[in-house]
Short mmCIF file of C-alpha atoms and ligand atoms in Angstrom, two decimals:
data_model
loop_
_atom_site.label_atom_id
_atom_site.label_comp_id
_atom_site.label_asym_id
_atom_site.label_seq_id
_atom_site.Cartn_x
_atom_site.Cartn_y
_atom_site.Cartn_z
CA UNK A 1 158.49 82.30 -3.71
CA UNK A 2 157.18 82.36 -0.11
CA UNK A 3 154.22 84.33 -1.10
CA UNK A 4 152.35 80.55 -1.41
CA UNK A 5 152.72 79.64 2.24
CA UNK A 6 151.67 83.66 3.54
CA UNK A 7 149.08 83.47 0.43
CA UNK A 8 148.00 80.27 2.34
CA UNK A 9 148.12 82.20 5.99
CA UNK A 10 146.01 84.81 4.21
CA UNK A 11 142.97 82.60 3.37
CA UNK A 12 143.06 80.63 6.35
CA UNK A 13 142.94 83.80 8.26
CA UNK A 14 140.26 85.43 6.59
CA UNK A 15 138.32 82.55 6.54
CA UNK A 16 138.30 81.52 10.24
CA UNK A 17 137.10 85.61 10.66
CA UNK A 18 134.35 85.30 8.02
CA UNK A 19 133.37 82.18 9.89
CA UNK A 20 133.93 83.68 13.73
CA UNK A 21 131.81 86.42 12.61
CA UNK A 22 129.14 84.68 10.44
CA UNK A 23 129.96 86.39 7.33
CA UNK A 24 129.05 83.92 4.56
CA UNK A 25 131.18 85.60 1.51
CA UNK A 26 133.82 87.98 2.18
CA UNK A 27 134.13 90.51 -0.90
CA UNK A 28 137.06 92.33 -0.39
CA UNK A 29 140.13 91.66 2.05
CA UNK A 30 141.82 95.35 3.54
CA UNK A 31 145.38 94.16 3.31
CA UNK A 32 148.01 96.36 4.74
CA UNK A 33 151.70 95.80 3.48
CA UNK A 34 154.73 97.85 4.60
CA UNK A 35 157.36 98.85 2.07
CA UNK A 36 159.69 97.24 4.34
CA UNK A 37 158.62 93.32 4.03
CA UNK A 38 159.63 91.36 0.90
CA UNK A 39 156.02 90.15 0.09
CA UNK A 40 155.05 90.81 -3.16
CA UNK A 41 151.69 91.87 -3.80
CA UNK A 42 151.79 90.75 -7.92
CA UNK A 43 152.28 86.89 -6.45
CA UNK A 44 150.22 87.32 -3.59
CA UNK A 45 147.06 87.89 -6.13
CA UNK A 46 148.21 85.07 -8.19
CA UNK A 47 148.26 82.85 -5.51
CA UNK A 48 145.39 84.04 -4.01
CA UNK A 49 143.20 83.37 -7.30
CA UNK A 50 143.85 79.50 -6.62
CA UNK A 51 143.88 79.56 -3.21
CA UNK A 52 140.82 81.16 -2.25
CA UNK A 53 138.69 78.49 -3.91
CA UNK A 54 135.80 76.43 -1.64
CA UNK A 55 136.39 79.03 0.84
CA UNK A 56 134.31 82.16 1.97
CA UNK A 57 137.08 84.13 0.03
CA UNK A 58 135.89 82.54 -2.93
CA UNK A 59 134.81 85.41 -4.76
CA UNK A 60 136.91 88.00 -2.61
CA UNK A 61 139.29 90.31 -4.08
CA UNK A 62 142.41 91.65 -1.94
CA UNK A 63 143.25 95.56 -1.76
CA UNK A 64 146.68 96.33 -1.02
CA UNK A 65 146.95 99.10 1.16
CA UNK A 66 150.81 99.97 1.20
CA UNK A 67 152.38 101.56 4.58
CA UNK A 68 155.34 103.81 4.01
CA UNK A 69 158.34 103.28 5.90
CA UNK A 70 158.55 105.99 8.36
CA UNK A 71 161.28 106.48 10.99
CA UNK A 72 162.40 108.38 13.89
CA UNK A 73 166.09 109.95 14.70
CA UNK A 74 167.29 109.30 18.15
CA UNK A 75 170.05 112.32 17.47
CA UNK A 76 167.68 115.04 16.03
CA UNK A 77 164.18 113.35 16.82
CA UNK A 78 163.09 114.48 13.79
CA UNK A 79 160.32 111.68 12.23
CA UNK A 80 160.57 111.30 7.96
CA UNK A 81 159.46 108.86 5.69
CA UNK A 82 162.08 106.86 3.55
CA UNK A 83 161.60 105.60 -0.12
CA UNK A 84 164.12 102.58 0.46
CA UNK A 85 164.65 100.67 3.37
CA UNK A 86 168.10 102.24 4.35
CA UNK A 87 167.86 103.61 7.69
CA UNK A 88 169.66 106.99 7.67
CA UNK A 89 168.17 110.56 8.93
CA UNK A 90 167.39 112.51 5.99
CA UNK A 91 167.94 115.53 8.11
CA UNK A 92 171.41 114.94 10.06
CA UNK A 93 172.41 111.21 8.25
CA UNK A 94 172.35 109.39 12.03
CA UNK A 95 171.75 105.90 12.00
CA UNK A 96 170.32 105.95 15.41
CA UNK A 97 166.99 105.19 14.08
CA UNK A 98 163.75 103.87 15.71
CA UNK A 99 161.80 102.26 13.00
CA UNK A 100 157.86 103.15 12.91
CA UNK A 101 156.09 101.95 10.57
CA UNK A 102 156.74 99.82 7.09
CA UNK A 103 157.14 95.70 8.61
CA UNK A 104 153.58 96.07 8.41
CA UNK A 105 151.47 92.75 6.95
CA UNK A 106 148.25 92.21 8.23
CA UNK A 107 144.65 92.14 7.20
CA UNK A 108 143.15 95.27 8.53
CA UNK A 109 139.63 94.26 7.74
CA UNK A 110 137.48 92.17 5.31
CA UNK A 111 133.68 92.75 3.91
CA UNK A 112 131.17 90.94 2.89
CA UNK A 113 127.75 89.68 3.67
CA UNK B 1 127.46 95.23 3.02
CA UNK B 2 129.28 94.88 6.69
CA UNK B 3 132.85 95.77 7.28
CA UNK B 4 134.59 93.97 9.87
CA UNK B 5 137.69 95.11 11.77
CA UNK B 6 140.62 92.45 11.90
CA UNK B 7 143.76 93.94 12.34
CA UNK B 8 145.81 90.86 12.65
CA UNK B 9 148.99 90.16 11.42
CA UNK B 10 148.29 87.49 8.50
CA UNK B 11 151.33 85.86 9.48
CA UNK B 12 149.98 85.35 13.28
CA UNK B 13 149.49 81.24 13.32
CA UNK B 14 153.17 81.22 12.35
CA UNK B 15 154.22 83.84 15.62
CA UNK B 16 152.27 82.10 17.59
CA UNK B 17 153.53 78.58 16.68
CA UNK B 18 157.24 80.44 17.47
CA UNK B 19 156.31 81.57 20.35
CA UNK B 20 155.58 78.23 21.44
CA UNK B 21 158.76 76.52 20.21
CA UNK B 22 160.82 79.36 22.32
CA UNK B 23 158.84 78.05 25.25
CA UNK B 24 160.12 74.29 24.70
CA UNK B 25 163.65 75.82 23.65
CA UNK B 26 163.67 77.56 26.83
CA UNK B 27 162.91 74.58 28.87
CA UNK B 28 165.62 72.90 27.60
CA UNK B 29 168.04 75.91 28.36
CA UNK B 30 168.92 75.63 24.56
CA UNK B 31 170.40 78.71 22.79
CA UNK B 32 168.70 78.62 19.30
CA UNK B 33 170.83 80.04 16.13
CA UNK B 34 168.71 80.80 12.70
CA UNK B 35 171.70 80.77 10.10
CA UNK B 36 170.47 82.41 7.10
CA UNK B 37 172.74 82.91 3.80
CA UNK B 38 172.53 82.64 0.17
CA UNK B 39 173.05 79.56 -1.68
CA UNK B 40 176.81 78.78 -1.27
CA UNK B 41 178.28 81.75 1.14
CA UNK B 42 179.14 78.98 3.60
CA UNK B 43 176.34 78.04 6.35
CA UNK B 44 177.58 74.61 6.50
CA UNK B 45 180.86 75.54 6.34
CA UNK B 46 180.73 78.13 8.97
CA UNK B 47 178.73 75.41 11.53
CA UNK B 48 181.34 72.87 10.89
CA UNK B 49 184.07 75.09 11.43
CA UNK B 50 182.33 76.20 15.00
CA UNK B 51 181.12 72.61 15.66
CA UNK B 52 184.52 71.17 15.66
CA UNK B 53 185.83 73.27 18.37
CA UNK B 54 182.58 74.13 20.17
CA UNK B 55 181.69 70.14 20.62
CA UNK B 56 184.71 69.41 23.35
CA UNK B 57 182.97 72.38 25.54
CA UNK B 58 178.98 72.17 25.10
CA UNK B 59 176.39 69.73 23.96
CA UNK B 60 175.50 70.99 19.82
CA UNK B 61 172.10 69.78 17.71
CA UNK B 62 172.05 70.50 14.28
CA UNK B 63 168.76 70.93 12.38
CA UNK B 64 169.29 71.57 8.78
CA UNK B 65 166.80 72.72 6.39
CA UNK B 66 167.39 71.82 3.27
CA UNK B 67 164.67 71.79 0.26
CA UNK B 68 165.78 68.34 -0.63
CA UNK B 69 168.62 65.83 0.23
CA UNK B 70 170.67 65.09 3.05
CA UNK B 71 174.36 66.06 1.70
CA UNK B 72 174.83 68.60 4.78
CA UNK B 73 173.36 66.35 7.64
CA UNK B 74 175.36 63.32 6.50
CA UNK B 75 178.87 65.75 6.39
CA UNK B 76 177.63 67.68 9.63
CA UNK B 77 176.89 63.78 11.72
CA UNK B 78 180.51 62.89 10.60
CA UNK B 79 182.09 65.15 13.31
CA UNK B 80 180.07 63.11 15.70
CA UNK B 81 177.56 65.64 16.47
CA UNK B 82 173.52 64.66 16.38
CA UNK B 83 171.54 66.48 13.52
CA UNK B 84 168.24 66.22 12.20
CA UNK B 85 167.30 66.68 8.96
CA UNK B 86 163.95 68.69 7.87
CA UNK B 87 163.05 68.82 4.00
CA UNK B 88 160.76 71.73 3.08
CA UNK B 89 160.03 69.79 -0.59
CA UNK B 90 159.02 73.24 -1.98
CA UNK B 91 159.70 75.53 0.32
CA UNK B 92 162.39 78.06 0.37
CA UNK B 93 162.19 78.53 4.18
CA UNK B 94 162.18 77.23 7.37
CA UNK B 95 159.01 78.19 9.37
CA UNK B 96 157.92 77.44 13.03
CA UNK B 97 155.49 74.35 11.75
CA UNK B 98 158.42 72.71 10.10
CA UNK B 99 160.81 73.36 13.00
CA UNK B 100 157.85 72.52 15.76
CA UNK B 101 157.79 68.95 13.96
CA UNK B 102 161.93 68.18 14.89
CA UNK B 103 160.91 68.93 18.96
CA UNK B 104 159.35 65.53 19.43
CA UNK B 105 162.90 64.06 17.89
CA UNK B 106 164.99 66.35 20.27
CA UNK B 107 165.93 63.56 23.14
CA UNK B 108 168.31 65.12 25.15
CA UNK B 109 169.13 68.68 26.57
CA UNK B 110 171.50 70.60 24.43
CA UNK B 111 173.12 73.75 24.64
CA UNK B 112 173.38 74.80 21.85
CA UNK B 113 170.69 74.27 18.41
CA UNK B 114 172.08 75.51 15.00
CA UNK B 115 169.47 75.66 12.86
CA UNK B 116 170.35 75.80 8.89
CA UNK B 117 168.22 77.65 7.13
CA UNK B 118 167.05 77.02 3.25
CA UNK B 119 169.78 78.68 1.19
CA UNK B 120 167.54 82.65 0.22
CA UNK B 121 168.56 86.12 1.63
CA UNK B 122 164.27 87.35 1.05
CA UNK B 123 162.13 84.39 2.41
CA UNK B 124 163.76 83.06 6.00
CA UNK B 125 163.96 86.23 7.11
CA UNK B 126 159.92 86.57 7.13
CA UNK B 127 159.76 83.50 8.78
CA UNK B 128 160.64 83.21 12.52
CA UNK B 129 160.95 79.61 14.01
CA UNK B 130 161.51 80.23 17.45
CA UNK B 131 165.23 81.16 17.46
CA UNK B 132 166.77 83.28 19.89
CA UNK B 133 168.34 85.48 17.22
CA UNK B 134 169.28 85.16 13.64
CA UNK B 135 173.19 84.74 12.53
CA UNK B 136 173.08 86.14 8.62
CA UNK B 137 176.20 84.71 6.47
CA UNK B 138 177.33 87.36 3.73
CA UNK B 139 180.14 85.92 1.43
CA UNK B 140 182.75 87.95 -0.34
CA UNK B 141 182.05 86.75 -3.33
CA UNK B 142 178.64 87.79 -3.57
CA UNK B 143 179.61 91.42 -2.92
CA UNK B 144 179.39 94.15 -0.56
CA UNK B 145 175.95 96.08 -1.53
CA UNK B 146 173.72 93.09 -0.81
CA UNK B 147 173.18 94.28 2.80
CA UNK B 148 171.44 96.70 0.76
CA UNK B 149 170.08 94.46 -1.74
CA UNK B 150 168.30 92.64 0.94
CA UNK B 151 167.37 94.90 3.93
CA UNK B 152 165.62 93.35 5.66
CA UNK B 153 167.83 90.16 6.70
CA UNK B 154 170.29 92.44 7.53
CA UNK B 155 168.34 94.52 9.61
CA UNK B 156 167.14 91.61 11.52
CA UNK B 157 170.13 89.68 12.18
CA UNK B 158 171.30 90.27 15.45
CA UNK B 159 175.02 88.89 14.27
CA UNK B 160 176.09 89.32 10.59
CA UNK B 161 179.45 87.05 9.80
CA UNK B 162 181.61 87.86 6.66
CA UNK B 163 182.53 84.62 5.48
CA UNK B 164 185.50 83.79 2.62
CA UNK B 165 187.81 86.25 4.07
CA UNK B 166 190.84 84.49 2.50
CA UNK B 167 189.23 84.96 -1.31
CA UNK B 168 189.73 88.79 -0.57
CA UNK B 169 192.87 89.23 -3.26
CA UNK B 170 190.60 87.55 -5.99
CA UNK B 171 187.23 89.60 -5.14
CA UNK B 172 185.83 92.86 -5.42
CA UNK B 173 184.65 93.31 -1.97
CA UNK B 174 185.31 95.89 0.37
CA UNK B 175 184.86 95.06 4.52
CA UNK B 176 184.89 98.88 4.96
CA UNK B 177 181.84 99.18 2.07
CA UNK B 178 179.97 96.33 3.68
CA UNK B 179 180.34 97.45 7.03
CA UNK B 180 179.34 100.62 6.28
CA UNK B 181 176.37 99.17 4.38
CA UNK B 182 174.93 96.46 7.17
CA UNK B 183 174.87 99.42 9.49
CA UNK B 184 172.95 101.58 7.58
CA UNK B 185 170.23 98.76 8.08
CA UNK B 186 171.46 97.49 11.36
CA UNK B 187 173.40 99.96 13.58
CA UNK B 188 173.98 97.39 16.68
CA UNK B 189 174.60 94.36 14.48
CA UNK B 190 177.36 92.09 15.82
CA UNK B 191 179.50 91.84 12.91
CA UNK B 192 182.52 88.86 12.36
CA UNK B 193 184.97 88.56 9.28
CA UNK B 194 186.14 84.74 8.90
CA UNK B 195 187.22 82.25 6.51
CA UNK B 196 185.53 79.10 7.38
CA UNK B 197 188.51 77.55 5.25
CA UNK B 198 191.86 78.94 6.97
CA UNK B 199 189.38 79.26 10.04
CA UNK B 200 190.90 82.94 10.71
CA UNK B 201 188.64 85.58 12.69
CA UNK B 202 186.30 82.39 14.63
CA UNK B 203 188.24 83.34 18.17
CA UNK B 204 186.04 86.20 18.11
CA UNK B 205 182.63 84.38 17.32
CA UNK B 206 183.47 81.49 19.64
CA UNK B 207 183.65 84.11 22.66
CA UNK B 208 180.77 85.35 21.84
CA UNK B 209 178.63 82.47 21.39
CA UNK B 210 180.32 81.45 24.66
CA UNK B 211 178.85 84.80 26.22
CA UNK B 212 175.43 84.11 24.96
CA UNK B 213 175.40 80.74 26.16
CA UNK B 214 176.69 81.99 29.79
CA UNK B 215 173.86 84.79 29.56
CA UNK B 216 171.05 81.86 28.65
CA UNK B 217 172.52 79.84 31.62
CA UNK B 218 171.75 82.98 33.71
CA UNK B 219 168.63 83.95 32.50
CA UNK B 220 167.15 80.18 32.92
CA UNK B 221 168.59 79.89 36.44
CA UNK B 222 166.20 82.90 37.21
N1 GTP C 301 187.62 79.78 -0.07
C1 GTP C 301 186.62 79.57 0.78
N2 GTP C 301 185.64 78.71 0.46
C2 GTP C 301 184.65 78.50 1.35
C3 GTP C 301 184.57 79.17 2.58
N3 GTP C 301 183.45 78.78 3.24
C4 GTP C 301 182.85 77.90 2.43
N4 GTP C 301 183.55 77.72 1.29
C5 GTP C 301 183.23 76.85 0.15
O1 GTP C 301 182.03 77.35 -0.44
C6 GTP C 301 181.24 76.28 -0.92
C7 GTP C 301 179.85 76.34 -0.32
O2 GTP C 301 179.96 76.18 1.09
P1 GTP C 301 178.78 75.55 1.96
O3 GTP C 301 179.27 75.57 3.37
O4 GTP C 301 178.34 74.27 1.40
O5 GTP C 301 177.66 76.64 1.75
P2 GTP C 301 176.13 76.61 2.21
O6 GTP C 301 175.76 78.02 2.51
O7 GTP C 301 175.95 75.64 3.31
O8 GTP C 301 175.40 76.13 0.89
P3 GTP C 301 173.90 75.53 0.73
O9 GTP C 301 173.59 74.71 1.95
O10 GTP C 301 173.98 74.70 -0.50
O11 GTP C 301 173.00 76.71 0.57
C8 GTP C 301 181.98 75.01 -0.57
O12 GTP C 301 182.72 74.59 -1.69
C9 GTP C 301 182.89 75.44 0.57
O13 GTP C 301 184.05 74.65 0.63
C10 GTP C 301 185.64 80.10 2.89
O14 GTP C 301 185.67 80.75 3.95
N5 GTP C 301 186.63 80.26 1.95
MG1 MG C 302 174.61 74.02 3.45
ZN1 ZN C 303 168.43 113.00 12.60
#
């Protein structure tokens, strides 16, 4: 669904970088995506495969790099990592819960020539 | 081969752009709601209801979003309130582009914007437009484990307003189970139960919209 319009973000990102740091073809895109964002990296690659045409992505491919979401208990400040986004302690069930990582969704580095 | 570090969020145009809209919002000493709600559970609805009382007090702009059409505008602009329309075409959310285009139309200083989001519990929530918090609508009918189903809405909304309380005899939804649910994503949410039909429970959100708009008044005399 709204993986067009960040699809779109994506290659208008990664091409203004290729062309801030003269890199003429970018070959792979470092694409970090926390467990805790609804972007869905099946449509993002389909997307991407039209998108990335007539741009210095053109014959890029994107790997997914998933971050885990970990979080940290205000009661027991103990730190886990979660499979689902429900934000309970593991250890004593608090709810008091800093989140840490997993909103994640940003390019974390692209290469190329 | 060269390798070159980026580590920018890839939706960072879009924050930016938001950023920017606060800025105007601000100016205007407008408090700016992002209503987001399935298809149906009531957004409309739930702004009429509020509209109707809230207009004799403070100065309301609509924006609705609405992929196509302009069946909520026309019904909202009948209570004599100014909205403006936005259609995303193919979009299924508002984002800060679409909602920076409505600030040249905005003539007048309101207090209060209520912006309708595109009926979709996944995509608005990714999306911020410049709002100074988001309101999410969850209607009895649709159940009480989509807090669940959709984290990350309800984790983000700062209020969370159970709409369709008066369908409660014909539905299998319980408050308790939803509460408990939208605070296992959202411990401090601000959570209302109404029926935008029999309009029981709005007391409650109309004193505290009236408390955010006193804090805003406060903040922009600063
Ligand atoms: N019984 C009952 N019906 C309601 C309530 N709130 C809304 N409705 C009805 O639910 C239907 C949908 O309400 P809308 O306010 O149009 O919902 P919406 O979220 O704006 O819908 P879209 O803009 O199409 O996504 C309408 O028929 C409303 O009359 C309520 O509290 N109780
Ligand atoms: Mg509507
Ligand atoms: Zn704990």
């Amino acid at each position: 669904m709204h993986e067009f319009s960040v699809t779109k973000s994506l290659v208008d990102l990664c091409n203004q970088e290729a062309v801030r740091n003269d890199m003429k073809e970018v070959r792979i895109i470092n694409l970090k995506v926390g467990r805790f964002t609804g972007f869905s990296p099946d449509s993002i690659r389909f997307y991407f495969e039209h998108l990335k045409t007539n741009t210095r992505c053109a014959t890029a491919s994107i790997v997914f790099e998933e971050v885990p979401i970990k979080i940290k208990c205000c009661d027991c400040h103990k730190h886990s990592t979660i499979d689902e986004p429900i934000l309970l302690c593991p250890y004593c069930g608090s709810n008091a819960i800093d989140l840490i990582s997993g909103r994640e969704f940003s390019v974390a580095s692209i290469e190329g020539e | 081969m060269k390798k070159i570090r980026i580590l920018k969020p890839v939706l960072v145009s879009n924050q930016q752009r938001a950023r920017e809209n606060r800025g105007v919002f601000d100016r205007m000493n407008s408090l700016v709601i992002n209503i987001i709600a399935s298809p149906g559970a009531g957004k409309t609805s739930f702004i009429k209801y509020l509209v109707n009382v809230m207009k004799k007090t403070c100065k309301i702009l609509v924006v609705e979003g609405d992929i196509k059409g302009q069946i909520d505008s026309k019904s909202i602009s009948r209570l004599g309130v100014d909205v403006i329309q936005i259609n995303t075409a193919t979009e299924c959310h508002l984002d800060a582009f679409m909602t920076a285009q409505v600030l040249p139309k905005i003539k007048k200083n309101y207090d209060l914007i209520l912006v309708e989001n595109i009926g979709n519990l996944v995509c608005p929530a990714e999306f911020e437009i410049g709002e100074d918090f988001k309101l999410a609508i969850l209607s009895t009918p649709e159940g009480d484990d989509k807090p669940l189903k959709y984290p990350l809405l309800f984790h983000l909304a700062k209020v969370i307003v159970i709409n369709k309380r008066d369908l409660l005899p014909y539905v299998d939804f319980r408050p308790d189970e939803a509460i408990k649910n939208i605070q296992k994503e959202n411990p401090k949410a601000v959570i209302f139960e109404v029926s935008a039909k029999t309009g029981e429970g709005f007391e409650e959100v109309f004193r505290y919209i009236h408390k955010e708009l006193n804090a805003r008044k406060k903040k922009s005399k600063r």
